[in-house]
XYZ file of N, CA, C and O in Angstrom:
460
model
N 122.033 99.942 123.734
C 120.312 100.084 123.254
C 120.625 101.227 122.056
O 120.550 102.589 122.213
N 120.147 100.366 120.769
C 120.651 101.238 119.470
C 118.331 101.928 119.418
O 117.745 101.244 119.338
N 118.622 103.309 119.645
C 116.850 104.201 119.629
C 117.028 104.619 118.784
O 117.915 105.221 117.895
N 116.224 104.028 117.573
C 115.502 104.796 116.496
C 114.363 105.661 115.981
O 113.850 105.873 117.153
N 114.124 106.956 115.210
C 113.279 107.562 115.047
C 112.026 106.433 115.338
O 111.054 107.509 115.974
N 111.881 105.189 115.254
C 110.544 105.002 115.213
C 110.131 104.496 116.692
O 108.943 104.540 117.248
N 111.058 104.160 117.588
C 111.056 103.742 118.892
C 111.346 104.840 119.939
O 110.881 104.258 121.157
N 111.194 106.189 119.264
C 111.827 106.922 120.329
C 110.526 107.983 121.136
O 109.688 107.652 120.305
N 110.835 108.102 122.294
C 110.195 108.883 122.932
C 108.931 107.924 123.561
O 108.951 106.969 123.944
N 107.930 108.885 124.370
C 107.014 108.270 125.111
C 105.985 107.288 124.342
O 106.126 107.383 123.213
N 105.404 106.338 124.741
C 104.086 105.808 124.430
C 103.370 106.740 123.697
O 102.853 106.191 122.389
N 102.703 107.899 124.467
C 101.924 108.918 123.765
C 102.421 109.883 122.387
O 101.728 109.701 121.415
N 103.969 110.076 122.454
C 104.151 110.004 121.273
C 104.537 109.341 119.965
O 104.210 109.730 119.022
N 104.715 108.186 120.559
C 104.919 107.292 119.404
C 103.778 106.878 119.167
O 103.369 106.462 117.712
N 102.589 106.951 119.582
C 101.126 106.667 119.420
C 100.655 107.489 118.332
O 100.489 107.321 117.152
N 100.985 108.967 118.400
C 100.928 110.104 117.515
C 101.591 109.568 116.301
O 101.175 110.436 114.976
N 102.627 109.677 116.213
C 103.468 109.437 114.919
C 103.084 107.995 114.465
O 102.878 108.558 113.209
N 102.888 107.116 114.980
C 101.920 106.396 114.355
C 101.508 106.456 113.770
O 100.582 106.588 112.221
N 100.147 107.504 114.636
C 98.462 108.094 113.436
C 99.127 108.874 112.536
O 98.677 108.873 111.239
N 100.487 109.654 112.699
C 101.184 110.518 111.501
C 101.133 109.659 110.531
O 101.111 109.933 109.387
N 101.943 108.755 110.284
C 102.413 107.268 109.266
C 101.250 106.787 108.846
O 101.014 107.081 107.396
N 100.298 106.606 109.433
C 99.079 106.192 109.186
C 98.063 107.110 108.205
O 97.905 106.830 106.976
N 98.070 107.914 109.009
C 97.403 108.971 107.821
C 98.100 109.618 106.521
O 97.170 109.956 105.370
N 99.397 109.659 106.519
C 100.275 109.667 105.444
C 100.228 108.584 104.496
O 101.169 108.705 103.551
N 99.745 107.437 105.008
C 99.508 106.332 104.008
C 101.094 105.660 104.292
O 101.380 104.720 102.836
N 101.781 105.689 105.072
C 102.998 104.677 105.157
C 102.673 103.978 106.044
O 103.192 104.059 107.331
N 102.089 102.525 105.725
C 101.754 101.550 106.353
C 102.391 100.865 107.102
O 102.374 100.559 108.370
N 103.234 100.802 106.153
C 104.498 100.099 106.661
C 105.401 100.597 107.994
O 106.114 100.311 108.918
N 105.532 102.180 107.942
C 106.185 102.426 109.006
C 105.338 103.058 110.336
O 105.896 102.944 111.135
N 104.121 102.882 110.030
C 102.971 103.266 111.163
C 103.111 101.764 111.525
O 103.434 101.120 113.058
N 103.051 100.540 111.050
C 103.539 99.094 111.675
C 104.483 99.011 112.647
O 105.070 98.421 113.370
N 105.812 99.230 112.113
C 107.025 99.342 112.582
C 107.037 99.940 114.175
O 107.472 99.392 115.083
N 106.088 101.243 114.221
C 106.125 101.681 115.856
C 105.215 101.378 116.282
O 105.349 101.264 117.397
N 103.819 100.546 115.484
C 102.915 100.194 116.772
C 102.980 99.074 117.064
O 102.656 98.090 118.111
N 104.327 98.138 116.319
C 104.696 96.559 116.851
C 105.217 96.754 118.170
O 104.807 96.529 118.858
N 106.108 97.708 118.243
C 106.835 98.257 118.936
C 106.465 98.458 120.726
O 106.364 98.439 121.766
N 104.975 99.434 120.615
C 104.030 99.877 121.433
C 103.151 98.574 121.412
O 102.851 98.738 122.932
N 102.547 98.012 120.579
C 101.844 96.679 120.910
C 102.556 95.450 122.118
O 102.362 95.357 123.267
N 104.285 95.886 121.861
C 104.861 95.013 122.766
C 104.820 95.297 123.984
O 104.491 94.774 125.158
N 104.975 96.730 124.139
C 104.994 97.683 125.635
C 103.795 97.820 125.680
O 103.638 97.533 127.705
N 102.498 97.689 125.432
C 101.216 97.798 125.747
C 99.966 96.921 125.282
O 99.388 97.414 125.005
N 100.344 95.510 125.689
C 99.357 94.563 125.103
C 98.197 94.722 125.180
O 97.218 94.002 124.518
N 97.638 95.178 126.446
C 96.946 95.244 126.949
C 95.368 96.115 126.407
O 94.260 96.269 126.161
N 96.233 97.106 125.447
C 95.105 98.135 124.949
C 94.920 97.990 123.770
O 95.698 97.393 123.211
N 93.453 97.972 123.452
C 92.897 97.881 121.900
C 93.364 98.591 121.121
O 93.779 98.284 119.664
N 93.539 100.016 120.991
C 93.387 101.025 120.143
C 95.067 100.561 119.493
O 95.069 100.497 118.371
N 95.743 100.491 120.507
C 97.625 100.248 119.109
C 97.030 99.316 118.770
O 97.771 99.102 117.032
N 96.476 98.133 118.859
C 96.400 96.738 118.374
C 95.884 96.879 117.077
O 96.217 95.992 115.866
N 94.377 97.491 117.175
C 93.505 97.569 115.738
C 94.327 98.667 115.166
O 94.138 98.035 113.625
N 94.853 99.355 115.284
C 95.724 100.622 114.366
C 96.725 99.298 113.678
O 96.851 99.609 112.435
N 97.495 98.888 114.510
C 98.636 97.654 113.863
C 97.979 97.112 112.846
O 98.539 96.848 111.753
N 96.649 96.588 113.127
C 96.159 94.971 112.672
C 95.796 95.983 111.377
O 95.908 95.326 109.546
N 95.408 97.266 111.094
C 94.877 98.072 110.281
C 95.945 98.282 109.161
O 95.751 98.525 107.702
N 97.382 99.017 109.755
C 98.210 99.004 109.149
C 98.829 97.218 108.507
O 99.557 97.714 107.213
N 98.861 96.881 109.247
C 99.275 95.339 108.233
C 98.323 94.750 107.143
O 98.716 94.815 105.765
N 97.193 95.214 107.183
C 96.374 95.115 106.119
C 96.222 95.938 105.159
O 95.942 95.361 103.842
N 96.147 97.177 104.838
C 96.720 98.332 104.260
C 98.061 97.771 103.399
O 98.173 98.602 102.586
N 98.939 97.271 104.300
C 100.346 97.261 103.413
C 100.507 95.198 103.266
O 101.865 95.052 102.815
N 99.085 95.121 102.823
C 99.018 93.256 102.277
C 99.352 92.676 103.133
O 100.079 91.177 102.981
N 99.714 92.655 104.545
C 100.715 91.513 105.364
C 99.369 91.152 106.374
O 98.836 91.195 107.194
N 98.496 90.733 105.348
C 97.364 90.152 105.696
C 97.352 88.847 107.040
O 96.159 88.866 107.858
N 98.381 88.162 106.908
C 98.228 86.761 108.050
C 99.066 87.609 109.261
O 98.164 87.387 110.186
N 99.795 88.577 109.182
C 100.206 89.517 110.151
C 98.594 90.314 111.031
O 98.248 90.242 111.967
N 98.206 90.739 109.585
C 96.357 91.704 110.284
C 95.700 90.700 110.685
O 94.961 90.875 112.010
N 95.664 89.416 110.240
C 94.270 88.129 110.980
C 95.290 88.169 112.455
O 94.167 87.945 113.057
N 96.212 87.630 112.741
C 96.606 87.580 113.962
C 96.257 88.781 114.909
O 96.184 88.010 115.646
N 96.667 89.507 114.698
C 96.145 90.772 115.454
C 94.746 90.857 115.711
O 94.441 91.059 116.996
N 93.887 90.509 114.743
C 92.695 90.789 115.055
C 92.089 89.827 115.643
O 91.043 90.074 116.425
N 92.454 88.490 115.836
C 92.103 87.356 116.076
C 92.369 87.318 117.562
O 91.724 87.292 118.749
N 93.372 88.220 117.906
C 93.652 88.433 119.445
C 92.756 89.508 120.170
O 92.328 88.996 121.223
N 92.271 90.871 119.689
C 91.155 91.597 119.856
C 89.725 90.862 120.196
O 89.356 90.720 121.136
N 89.420 90.202 119.050
C 88.180 89.263 119.093
C 88.439 88.575 120.037
O 86.887 88.171 120.529
N 89.285 87.672 120.292
C 89.420 86.681 121.257
C 89.357 87.158 122.692
O 88.175 86.815 123.561
N 89.836 88.583 122.742
C 89.786 89.429 124.104
C 88.121 89.697 124.053
O 87.299 90.616 125.509
N 87.641 90.752 123.515
C 86.408 91.347 123.143
C 85.727 90.692 121.798
O 85.598 91.087 121.064
N 84.706 89.682 122.214
C 83.910 88.990 121.176
C 82.847 90.337 120.681
O 82.509 89.662 119.103
N 82.724 91.350 121.223
C 81.689 92.160 120.628
C 82.380 93.553 119.878
O 81.849 94.473 119.709
N 83.429 93.526 119.793
C 84.530 94.620 119.017
C 83.985 94.880 117.716
O 84.575 93.833 116.937
N 83.139 95.100 117.195
C 82.565 95.291 116.121
C 83.219 95.640 114.605
O 83.745 94.552 113.554
N 84.409 96.458 115.068
C 85.228 96.887 114.132
C 86.670 95.443 113.832
O 86.562 95.505 112.465
N 86.864 94.951 114.855
C 87.662 93.934 114.813
C 86.837 92.863 113.736
O 87.407 92.196 113.332
N 85.822 92.809 114.176
C 85.552 91.436 113.487
C 85.396 91.540 112.212
O 85.425 91.145 111.470
N 84.462 92.663 111.816
C 84.750 93.488 110.615
C 85.511 92.845 109.706
O 86.035 92.560 108.749
N 86.913 93.589 110.173
C 88.323 93.539 109.941
C 88.747 92.300 109.462
O 89.357 91.701 108.668
N 88.300 91.022 110.693
C 88.894 89.910 110.510
C 88.215 89.394 109.525
O 89.094 88.651 108.355
N 86.620 89.500 108.829
C 86.124 88.960 108.130
C 86.249 89.351 106.699
O 86.686 88.665 106.112
N 86.882 90.889 106.540
C 87.290 91.413 105.501
C 88.933 91.173 105.181
O 89.462 90.315 103.902
N 89.407 90.876 105.941
C 91.150 90.402 105.605
C 90.746 88.430 105.387
O 91.815 88.421 104.755
N 90.305 87.917 106.144
C 90.100 86.391 105.609
C 89.306 86.446 104.079
O 89.964 85.711 103.410
N 88.766 87.196 104.031
C 88.063 87.663 102.225
C 89.238 87.777 101.279
O 89.051 87.020 100.423
N 89.904 88.738 101.788
C 90.732 89.272 100.767
C 91.761 88.139 100.678
O 92.401 87.792 99.580
N 91.911 86.875 101.486
C 92.965 85.907 101.426
C 91.779 84.703 100.901
O 92.777 83.879 100.762
N 90.520 84.914 100.204
C 90.159 83.771 99.631
C 89.675 82.812 100.397
O 89.369 81.941 100.481
N 89.170 83.293 101.956
C 88.963 82.588 102.823
C 87.714 83.016 103.189
O 87.144 83.107 104.593
N 86.499 82.756 102.179
C 85.302 83.305 102.512
C 84.263 82.871 103.576
O 83.646 83.150 104.471
N 84.346 81.257 103.570
C 83.978 80.595 104.386
C 84.068 80.636 105.912
O 83.500 81.181 106.991
N 85.550 80.877 106.058
C 85.991 81.257 107.534
C 85.266 83.087 107.755
O 85.042 83.392 108.488
N 85.458 84.082 106.836
C 85.054 85.133 106.990
C 83.522 85.162 107.616
O 83.306 86.566 108.415
N 82.726 84.590 106.497
C 81.220 85.023 106.631
C 80.680 84.972 108.171
O 79.753 86.051 108.518
N 81.119 84.026 108.824
C 80.787 84.200 110.661
C 81.242 85.688 111.355
O 80.297 86.232 111.811
N 81.973 85.919 110.815
C 82.576 87.177 111.609
C 82.262 88.474 110.840
O 81.879 89.614 111.888
N 81.957 88.205 109.664
C 80.964 89.598 109.497
C 79.567 89.758 109.590
O 79.040 90.698 109.726
N 79.005 88.552 109.449
C 77.530 88.245 110.279
C 77.484 89.187 111.295
O 76.699 89.686 112.269
N 78.520 88.647 112.522
C 78.363 89.563 113.829
C 78.670 90.421 113.686
O 78.184 91.017 114.607
N 79.612 91.348 112.928
C 79.906 92.599 112.830
C 78.483 93.544 112.466
O 78.387 94.539 112.835
N 77.607 92.634 111.553
C 76.816 93.333 111.141
C 75.509 93.239 112.120
O 74.911 94.051 112.294
N 75.452 91.916 112.988
C 74.194 92.089 114.007
C 74.769 92.871 115.329
O 74.212 93.502 115.513
N 76.178 93.207 115.168
C 76.578 94.324 116.306
C 76.380 95.780 115.970
O 75.804 96.363 116.999
N 75.787 96.062 114.476
C 75.922 97.015 114.094
C 74.184 97.511 113.854
O 73.857 98.565 113.499
N 73.650 96.275 114.175
C 72.341 96.575 114.204
C 71.170 96.165 112.834
O 70.103 96.458 112.663
N 72.496 95.669 112.172
C 72.279 95.202 110.788
C 71.654 93.748 110.684
O 72.582 92.733 110.945
N 70.587 92.945 110.042
C 70.367 91.823 110.337
C 69.635 91.124 109.040
O 68.998 92.243 108.241
N 70.066 90.490 108.579
C 70.043 89.394 107.315
C 68.660 89.116 107.138
O 68.107 88.265 108.803
N 68.239 88.632 106.348
C 66.804 87.777 106.354
C 67.111 86.341 105.609
O 65.699 86.298 106.052
N 68.310 86.017 105.251
C 68.713 84.564 105.694
C 68.241 83.756 107.045
O 68.285 84.233 108.038
């Protein structure tokens, strides 16, 4: 088994490493660490959400969308995932698909449209 820097250490160490890459704006490296971590602990929202954010910031929008849809499917009231999904869809030019997610995120945050 070939162990690299990206997948070396305990899950907690890799989570911390991914956060450091993300904070340093090295989103591709953060996604490398987080991808393996999400496979290992697929039930945890935190690593998957950070992975989606890393994908979003590195313009891997389809991958971000896929991760966010998993989160929203599991937890329909996860406000930040809804907001990110809406923005990810908008960034892909899919405004009609984005609108419901953005509205739900606003409602979950206590912001209501007059429309």
